[in-house]
Tab-separated table of C-alpha atoms in Angstrom:
chain	number	residue	atom	x	y	z
A	1	MET	CA	0.000	0.000	0.000
A	2	GLY	CA	1.368	3.457	-0.912
A	3	ARG	CA	2.592	5.722	1.873
A	4	TRP	CA	-0.035	8.383	1.115
A	5	LEU	CA	-2.947	6.037	1.727
A	6	VAL	CA	-1.176	4.542	4.736
A	7	ALA	CA	-0.992	8.034	6.236
A	8	VAL	CA	-4.709	8.573	5.733
A	9	LEU	CA	-5.633	5.244	7.303
A	10	MET	CA	-3.324	5.858	10.258
A	11	VAL	CA	-5.321	8.971	11.030
A	12	ILE	CA	-8.443	6.811	11.173
A	13	ALA	CA	-6.742	4.314	13.455
A	14	VAL	CA	-5.764	6.897	16.065
A	15	GLY	CA	-8.942	8.916	15.622
A	16	THR	CA	-7.299	12.260	14.939
A	17	ALA	CA	-9.225	15.030	13.256
A	18	CYS	CA	-9.199	18.768	13.855
A	19	ASP	CA	-12.173	20.328	15.642
A	20	SER	CA	-12.646	22.646	12.680
A	21	GLY	CA	-13.494	19.635	10.514
A	22	THR	CA	-10.196	19.797	8.585
A	23	SER	CA	-8.168	16.614	8.964
A	24	SER	CA	-4.415	17.083	9.417
A	25	THR	CA	-3.940	14.423	6.736
A	26	TRP	CA	-5.096	16.805	3.993
A	27	THR	CA	-3.484	19.907	2.521
A	28	GLU	CA	-5.609	22.356	0.561
A	29	LEU	CA	-4.427	23.274	-2.930
A	30	SER	CA	-5.189	26.322	-5.004
A	31	MET	CA	-7.998	25.868	-7.490
A	32	PRO	CA	-7.093	26.040	-11.195
A	33	ALA	CA	-9.373	29.085	-11.414
A	34	PRO	CA	-11.425	30.914	-8.758
A	35	GLY	CA	-14.972	29.595	-8.694
A	36	ALA	CA	-14.242	26.478	-10.763
A	37	ARG	CA	-16.330	23.369	-10.181
A	38	VAL	CA	-14.581	19.993	-10.543
A	39	SER	CA	-16.681	17.067	-11.784
A	40	ALA	CA	-14.005	14.586	-12.930
A	41	ILE	CA	-10.332	13.807	-12.230
A	42	VAL	CA	-8.350	11.568	-14.617
A	43	ALA	CA	-4.717	10.761	-15.334
A	44	VAL	CA	-3.395	11.843	-18.729
A	45	GLY	CA	0.115	10.529	-19.287
A	46	ASN	CA	2.331	11.877	-16.513
A	47	GLU	CA	-0.178	14.576	-15.589
A	48	VAL	CA	-3.660	14.844	-14.142
A	49	LEU	CA	-6.655	16.531	-15.748
A	50	VAL	CA	-9.569	18.007	-13.821
A	51	SER	CA	-12.729	18.960	-15.675
A	52	GLY	CA	-16.007	20.622	-14.860
A	53	ALA	CA	-17.246	24.159	-15.253
A	54	LEU	CA	-16.297	27.757	-14.603
A	55	GLY	CA	-18.801	30.587	-14.484
A	56	GLY	CA	-21.475	28.673	-16.355
A	57	HIS	CA	-19.060	27.547	-19.074
A	58	PRO	CA	-17.063	24.318	-19.582
A	59	GLY	CA	-13.651	24.129	-17.975
A	60	ALA	CA	-10.677	21.764	-17.953
A	61	TRP	CA	-7.197	22.124	-16.508
A	62	ILE	CA	-4.077	19.969	-16.479
A	63	GLY	CA	-1.037	19.838	-14.214
A	64	SER	CA	1.463	17.536	-12.576
A	65	ASP	CA	1.741	18.590	-8.923
A	66	GLY	CA	-1.690	19.945	-7.982
A	67	LYS	CA	-0.257	23.429	-7.552
A	68	ARG	CA	0.338	24.726	-11.060
A	69	TRP	CA	-2.422	24.289	-13.622
A	70	ARG	CA	-2.722	25.041	-17.312
A	71	ALA	CA	-6.098	25.687	-18.858
A	72	VAL	CA	-7.033	23.220	-21.587
A	73	ARG	CA	-8.189	25.169	-24.633
A	74	LEU	CA	-11.854	24.430	-25.344
A	75	GLU	CA	-13.377	24.974	-28.764
A	76	ALA	CA	-17.188	24.937	-28.777
A	77	HIS	CA	-19.253	24.673	-31.958
A	78	SER	CA	-22.869	23.909	-31.018
A	79	GLY	CA	-25.472	25.977	-29.214
A	80	TYR	CA	-25.327	24.170	-25.870
A	81	ALA	CA	-21.555	23.629	-25.759
A	82	PRO	CA	-20.694	27.047	-24.225
A	83	ALA	CA	-22.942	26.212	-21.245
A	84	ALA	CA	-21.839	22.602	-20.761
A	85	GLU	CA	-20.211	21.104	-17.697
A	86	LEU	CA	-17.625	18.428	-18.532
A	87	ILE	CA	-18.948	15.643	-16.310
A	88	SER	CA	-16.985	12.578	-17.456
A	89	VAL	CA	-13.668	11.987	-19.239
A	90	GLY	CA	-12.145	8.953	-20.953
A	91	VAL	CA	-8.448	8.703	-21.788
A	92	GLY	CA	-6.904	6.423	-24.411
A	93	GLU	CA	-5.212	7.407	-27.653
A	94	ARG	CA	-7.042	10.711	-27.160
A	95	VAL	CA	-9.017	12.490	-24.458
A	96	VAL	CA	-12.807	12.349	-24.821
A	97	ALA	CA	-15.090	14.382	-22.561
A	98	LEU	CA	-18.844	14.252	-22.098
A	99	GLY	CA	-20.458	17.645	-21.584
A	100	GLN	CA	-23.883	18.316	-20.145
A	101	ALA	CA	-26.029	21.432	-20.274
A	102	PHE	CA	-29.734	21.876	-19.615
A	103	GLY	CA	-32.146	23.582	-21.961
A	104	GLY	CA	-35.127	23.404	-24.234
A	105	ALA	CA	-38.784	23.560	-23.310
A	106	HIS	CA	-38.413	20.930	-20.576
A	107	SER	CA	-34.858	21.788	-19.419
A	108	ASN	CA	-33.692	18.326	-20.434
A	109	PRO	CA	-29.969	17.477	-20.396
A	110	ARG	CA	-28.262	18.384	-23.670
A	111	MET	CA	-25.131	16.319	-24.247
A	112	THR	CA	-22.012	17.520	-26.040
A	113	ILE	CA	-18.953	15.530	-27.103
A	114	TRP	CA	-15.416	16.896	-26.888
A	115	SER	CA	-12.260	15.230	-28.175
A	116	GLY	CA	-8.585	16.102	-28.348
A	117	ASP	CA	-5.593	15.950	-26.053
A	118	ALA	CA	-4.165	17.543	-22.932
A	119	GLY	CA	-3.704	20.822	-24.761
A	120	ALA	CA	-7.069	21.298	-26.434
A	121	LEU	CA	-10.527	19.739	-26.631
A	122	VAL	CA	-12.763	20.391	-29.622
A	123	GLU	CA	-16.525	19.934	-29.453
A	124	TYR	CA	-17.968	17.955	-32.352
A	125	PRO	CA	-21.696	18.626	-32.854
A	126	GLN	CA	-23.873	15.555	-33.291
A	127	ALA	CA	-27.304	15.025	-34.798
A	128	PHE	CA	-29.910	15.966	-32.205
A	129	GLU	CA	-31.540	12.539	-32.056
A	130	LEU	CA	-28.264	10.683	-31.566
A	131	PHE	CA	-28.433	11.531	-27.843
A	132	GLY	CA	-31.741	13.397	-27.577
A	133	GLY	CA	-35.215	13.468	-29.007
A	134	PRO	CA	-38.319	11.427	-28.167
A	135	HIS	CA	-36.401	8.183	-27.533
A	136	ALA	CA	-33.712	9.661	-25.280
A	137	ILE	CA	-33.401	8.537	-21.675
A	138	ALA	CA	-29.860	9.370	-20.511
A	139	VAL	CA	-26.180	9.523	-21.438
A	140	THR	CA	-24.118	9.351	-18.276
A	141	ALA	CA	-20.414	8.514	-18.621
A	142	ALA	CA	-17.427	8.173	-20.955
A	143	ALA	CA	-14.577	5.664	-21.183
A	144	THR	CA	-11.815	4.958	-23.691
A	145	ILE	CA	-9.568	2.010	-24.514
A	146	GLY	CA	-6.904	2.640	-27.131
A	147	GLY	CA	-8.655	4.142	-30.133
A	148	THR	CA	-12.188	3.141	-29.086
A	149	ASP	CA	-14.314	5.716	-27.288
A	150	LEU	CA	-17.463	4.672	-25.439
A	151	LEU	CA	-20.427	6.444	-23.877
A	152	ILE	CA	-23.024	4.651	-21.780
A	153	GLY	CA	-26.629	5.425	-21.002
A	154	GLU	CA	-30.170	4.340	-21.658
A	155	TRP	CA	-32.410	4.509	-24.701
A	156	ASP	CA	-36.008	3.828	-25.646
A	157	GLY	CA	-35.236	0.856	-27.836
A	158	PRO	CA	-37.200	-1.361	-30.202
A	159	GLY	CA	-40.794	-1.942	-29.163
A	160	GLY	CA	-40.754	0.962	-26.716
A	161	ARG	CA	-38.709	-0.890	-24.083
A	162	TYR	CA	-36.273	1.306	-22.179
A	163	GLY	CA	-32.863	-0.285	-21.821
A	164	SER	CA	-29.106	0.100	-21.638
A	165	ALA	CA	-27.298	1.515	-24.648
A	166	VAL	CA	-23.792	2.478	-25.703
A	167	TRP	CA	-22.403	4.951	-28.215
A	168	LEU	CA	-19.103	4.200	-29.971
A	169	SER	CA	-16.521	6.226	-31.859
A	170	ARG	CA	-13.219	5.344	-33.519
A	171	ASP	CA	-12.078	8.944	-33.918
A	172	GLY	CA	-13.806	10.961	-31.161
A	173	ARG	CA	-15.845	12.815	-33.769
A	174	THR	CA	-18.334	10.443	-35.379
A	175	TRP	CA	-20.533	8.396	-33.065
A	176	GLN	CA	-22.901	5.469	-33.524
A	177	ARG	CA	-25.528	4.321	-31.066
A	178	SER	CA	-26.014	0.640	-30.176
A	179	ALA	CA	-29.342	0.091	-28.411
A	180	GLU	CA	-30.263	-3.313	-29.840
A	181	ASP	CA	-27.507	-5.590	-28.562
A	182	PRO	CA	-29.447	-8.429	-26.879
A	183	ALA	CA	-27.054	-8.465	-23.933
A	184	LEU	CA	-27.598	-4.758	-23.240
A	185	SER	CA	-31.145	-4.056	-24.327
A	186	SER	CA	-34.303	-5.005	-22.468
A	187	ALA	CA	-35.848	-8.335	-23.358
A	188	PRO	CA	-39.616	-8.759	-23.002
A	189	GLY	CA	-40.541	-8.569	-19.327
A	190	GLU	CA	-37.474	-6.691	-18.153
A	191	GLN	CA	-35.907	-3.228	-18.134
A	192	THR	CA	-32.132	-2.843	-18.068
A	193	GLY	CA	-30.201	0.208	-16.952
A	194	ALA	CA	-26.525	1.209	-17.182
A	195	ALA	CA	-25.074	3.434	-14.472
A	196	GLY	CA	-21.254	3.371	-14.455
A	197	VAL	CA	-18.363	2.338	-16.685
A	198	ALA	CA	-14.703	1.443	-16.181
A	199	THR	CA	-11.877	-0.072	-18.211
A	200	GLY	CA	-9.809	-3.050	-17.135
A	201	PRO	CA	-7.925	-6.150	-18.274
A	202	ALA	CA	-11.022	-7.560	-20.017
A	203	GLY	CA	-11.933	-4.295	-21.714
A	204	PHE	CA	-14.968	-2.168	-20.911
A	205	VAL	CA	-16.998	-2.931	-17.774
A	206	ILE	CA	-20.479	-1.473	-17.228
A	207	ALA	CA	-22.289	-1.604	-13.880
A	208	GLY	CA	-26.065	-1.606	-13.934
A	209	ASN	CA	-29.190	-3.600	-13.252
A	210	THR	CA	-32.307	-5.169	-14.663
A	211	LEU	CA	-35.858	-4.947	-13.361
A	212	ARG	CA	-37.542	-8.301	-13.826
A	213	ASP	CA	-40.870	-9.384	-12.311
A	214	GLY	CA	-40.753	-6.359	-10.042
A	215	VAL	CA	-37.314	-7.246	-8.620
A	216	LEU	CA	-34.099	-5.308	-9.257
A	217	ILE	CA	-31.090	-7.515	-10.024
A	218	PRO	CA	-27.516	-6.113	-10.193
A	219	LEU	CA	-25.592	-6.706	-13.421
A	220	VAL	CA	-22.226	-6.183	-15.030
A	221	TRP	CA	-21.580	-6.140	-18.763
A	222	THR	CA	-18.125	-6.685	-20.258
A	223	SER	CA	-16.777	-6.166	-23.761
A	224	PRO	CA	-13.254	-6.267	-25.196
A	225	ASP	CA	-14.118	-3.770	-27.935
A	226	GLY	CA	-17.396	-2.038	-27.035
A	227	ARG	CA	-19.264	-3.930	-29.748
A	228	ALA	CA	-19.883	-7.464	-28.482
A	229	TRP	CA	-21.195	-7.551	-24.909
A	230	GLN	CA	-21.617	-10.258	-22.294
A	231	ARG	CA	-24.075	-9.893	-19.416
A	232	ARG	CA	-23.559	-11.362	-15.960
A	233	GLU	CA	-25.881	-11.231	-12.977
A	234	LEU	CA	-24.281	-10.411	-9.650
A	235	SER	CA	-25.286	-12.118	-6.421
A	236	GLY	CA	-28.096	-10.528	-4.474
A	237	ALA	CA	-31.602	-9.381	-5.308
A	238	ALA	CA	-33.374	-6.100	-4.599
A	239	ALA	CA	-30.067	-4.363	-5.342
A	240	ILE	CA	-28.407	-2.322	-8.063
A	241	ALA	CA	-24.821	-2.002	-9.256
A	242	THR	CA	-23.896	1.598	-10.036
A	243	ARG	CA	-20.098	1.898	-10.220
A	244	ALA	CA	-17.138	-0.210	-11.341
A	245	ALA	CA	-13.390	0.229	-10.946
A	246	CYS	CA	-10.458	-1.765	-12.279
A	247	ASP	CA	-6.723	-2.198	-11.932
A	248	THR	CA	-4.344	-4.675	-13.528
A	249	ALA	CA	-5.543	-7.402	-11.141
A	250	GLY	CA	-9.196	-7.122	-12.094
A	251	CYS	CA	-12.357	-5.154	-11.397
A	252	ALA	CA	-14.641	-4.488	-8.442
A	253	THR	CA	-18.253	-3.361	-8.536
A	254	ALA	CA	-20.310	-1.420	-6.015
A	255	GLY	CA	-23.898	-0.358	-5.617
A	256	GLN	CA	-26.620	-0.513	-3.026
A	257	SER	CA	-29.556	-2.444	-1.692
A	258	VAL	CA	-32.911	-0.909	-2.516
A	259	ALA	CA	-35.504	-1.494	0.210
A	260	SER	CA	-33.205	-0.475	3.066
A	261	PRO	CA	-30.383	1.565	1.479
A	262	ARG	CA	-26.980	0.074	2.217
A	263	LEU	CA	-23.784	0.225	0.196
A	264	LEU	CA	-22.708	-3.070	-1.345
A	265	CYS	CA	-19.353	-4.119	-2.800
A	266	TRP	CA	-18.630	-7.086	-5.073
A	267	PRO	CA	-14.873	-7.877	-5.237
A	268	ASP	CA	-15.481	-9.878	-8.429
A	269	PRO	CA	-18.537	-11.005	-10.415
A	270	THR	CA	-18.626	-14.438	-8.744
A	271	ALA	CA	-18.548	-13.202	-5.151
A	272	PRO	CA	-21.483	-12.317	-2.906
A	273	PRO	CA	-21.862	-8.635	-2.018
A	274	VAL	CA	-20.175	-7.338	1.116
A	275	PRO	CA	-22.426	-4.849	2.946
A	276	GLY	CA	-21.227	-1.400	3.923
A	277	PRO	CA	-22.679	1.735	5.536
A	278	THR	CA	-26.386	2.505	5.618
A	279	ALA	CA	-28.237	5.789	5.213
A	280	SER	CA	-31.764	7.032	4.655
A	281	ARG	CA	-30.590	8.587	1.378
A	282	LEU	CA	-27.621	7.048	-0.390
A	283	GLU	CA	-25.861	7.759	-3.675
A	284	LEU	CA	-22.553	6.210	-4.740
A	285	SER	CA	-20.613	8.815	-6.709
A	286	GLN	CA	-17.358	7.080	-7.615
A	287	LEU	CA	-15.388	3.860	-7.213
A	288	PHE	CA	-11.601	3.978	-7.404
A	289	ILE	CA	-8.809	1.437	-6.837
A	290	HIS	CA	-5.612	2.840	-5.367
A	291	ASP	CA	-2.655	0.881	-3.962
A	292	ASN	CA	-4.669	-2.361	-3.963
A	293	ARG	CA	-7.438	-0.784	-1.917
A	294	ILE	CA	-10.933	0.192	-3.053
A	295	LEU	CA	-11.954	3.787	-2.381
A	296	ALA	CA	-15.455	5.146	-2.864
A	297	THR	CA	-16.989	8.587	-2.694
A	298	ALA	CA	-20.642	8.570	-1.708
A	299	ARG	CA	-23.410	10.862	-0.517
A	300	LEU	CA	-24.929	9.613	2.722
A	301	ASP	CA	-27.970	11.636	3.774
A	302	GLY	CA	-26.813	14.503	1.572
A	303	ARG	CA	-23.233	14.637	2.862
A	304	ALA	CA	-20.114	13.470	1.012
A	305	HIS	CA	-18.075	10.619	2.481
A	306	LEU	CA	-14.803	8.981	1.451
A	307	LEU	CA	-14.875	5.261	2.167
A	308	SER	CA	-12.142	2.634	2.018
A	309	VAL	CA	-12.366	-1.157	1.885
A	310	HIS	CA	-9.886	-3.954	1.377
A	311	ARG	CA	-9.510	-5.381	-2.122
A	312	ASP	CA	-11.889	-8.191	-1.103
A	313	CYS	CA	-14.488	-5.566	-0.087
A	314	THR	CA	-14.111	-6.257	3.645
A	315	VAL	CA	-13.383	-3.819	6.507
A	316	TRP	CA	-15.215	-0.640	5.517
A	317	GLN	CA	-13.642	2.543	6.865
A	318	ASP	CA	-14.934	6.116	6.683
A	319	ILE	CA	-11.963	8.401	5.951
A	320	PRO	CA	-12.484	11.882	7.433
A	321	LEU	CA	-12.828	14.501	4.720
A	322	PRO	CA	-11.027	17.820	5.179
A	323	THR	CA	-14.310	19.758	5.082
A	324	THR	CA	-18.045	19.187	5.070
A	325	ALA	CA	-19.222	18.898	1.470
A	326	GLY	CA	-22.132	17.745	-0.614
A	327	GLU	CA	-20.015	16.048	-3.294
A	328	ALA	CA	-16.516	14.591	-3.612
A	329	ARG	CA	-14.386	13.282	-6.471
A	330	LEU	CA	-11.093	11.432	-6.224
A	331	GLY	CA	-7.994	10.895	-8.350
A	332	THR	CA	-4.235	10.657	-7.976
A	333	LEU	CA	-1.337	12.933	-8.696
A	334	PRO	CA	1.607	11.515	-10.686
A	335	ASP	CA	3.616	11.008	-7.473
A	336	GLY	CA	0.887	8.756	-6.041
A	337	ARG	CA	-0.752	11.211	-3.664
A	338	LEU	CA	-4.526	11.289	-3.596
A	339	LEU	CA	-6.170	14.311	-5.206
A	340	LEU	CA	-9.580	15.120	-3.735
A	341	ALA	CA	-12.164	17.595	-4.970
A	342	THR	CA	-14.946	18.583	-2.575
A	343	ALA	CA	-17.906	20.647	-3.705
A	344	ASP	CA	-20.825	22.526	-2.213
A	345	THR	CA	-23.089	25.309	-3.449
A	346	SER	CA	-20.208	27.807	-3.456
A	347	GLY	CA	-17.987	25.708	-5.737
A	348	SER	CA	-15.156	23.201	-5.413
A	349	ARG	CA	-11.995	22.955	-3.328
A	350	LEU	CA	-8.955	20.775	-4.030
A	351	TRP	CA	-6.960	18.807	-1.472
A	352	THR	CA	-4.098	16.345	-1.417
A	353	THR	CA	-2.679	13.937	1.126
A	354	ARG	CA	0.392	15.071	2.997
């Protein structure tokens, strides 16, 4: 386990935290720009990219030490792009970002696609009904392996059955929707849903669920290329899988039980879920594997928490955050330190482990 995570967990063991709510384990960093909101943190080569929004416009910044940031040049071309927030980023042969703005008569989400590198991201307008229109449900996350870019979401597929869908691109510019793959789409009597995506040794991994006979069943889908998918049911009923994370050793999945909300963690698709914290209102934001340990950011009763479990999903620990926040996102700096973004109504703050 890396020394940065060891330091954090030692603080838990001895129970030290400042009365002000700022743990001595964390050091606050300057934001890339005053008022910026951070929605995603990803590694790009030997640097780290943070993306989100600034002043109602898209924003992205890149750096290597968490102290000095360079703005990524953003080139918008469609009507909603100047108001988008860059909510998810995939990194492979190029950087692909998913932008989201709200507009139209019903203030529905309007998705934009950006592609490029660490220096510049260009928005490539798409046909309205590729992501929107009367059959649109949601587009939620981006991932990339090599030269294949993937978006996940849900679509009103053949026969009016809502179900999981993916969008693929080989160049970051031209996209095709796949909503009819029998492994992804809803068969008669069920409704599938995709919630989170990761990349690992087997390729793309999607976490989601199916509703069948009134019972929610957690699922994972895997694909080496984003085109041919395999579906696998996870152990446990009345539960959903919402996030996946991978390292070179494999992938873990997390989600929650439904009737009585409790976090659940599956160390692999064959294992039973290991239960975690409970809350009246629960939302898993992110799953992340760091130094052979699984980290999760989650909202428990409206408050952000950083949770840690062993690689086999046992021994849940609540890592004290440096400040009270409504949201949190996690990544790593090139030297292995954790990079944490906390957010509330006033904007985001950045922190790193000492």
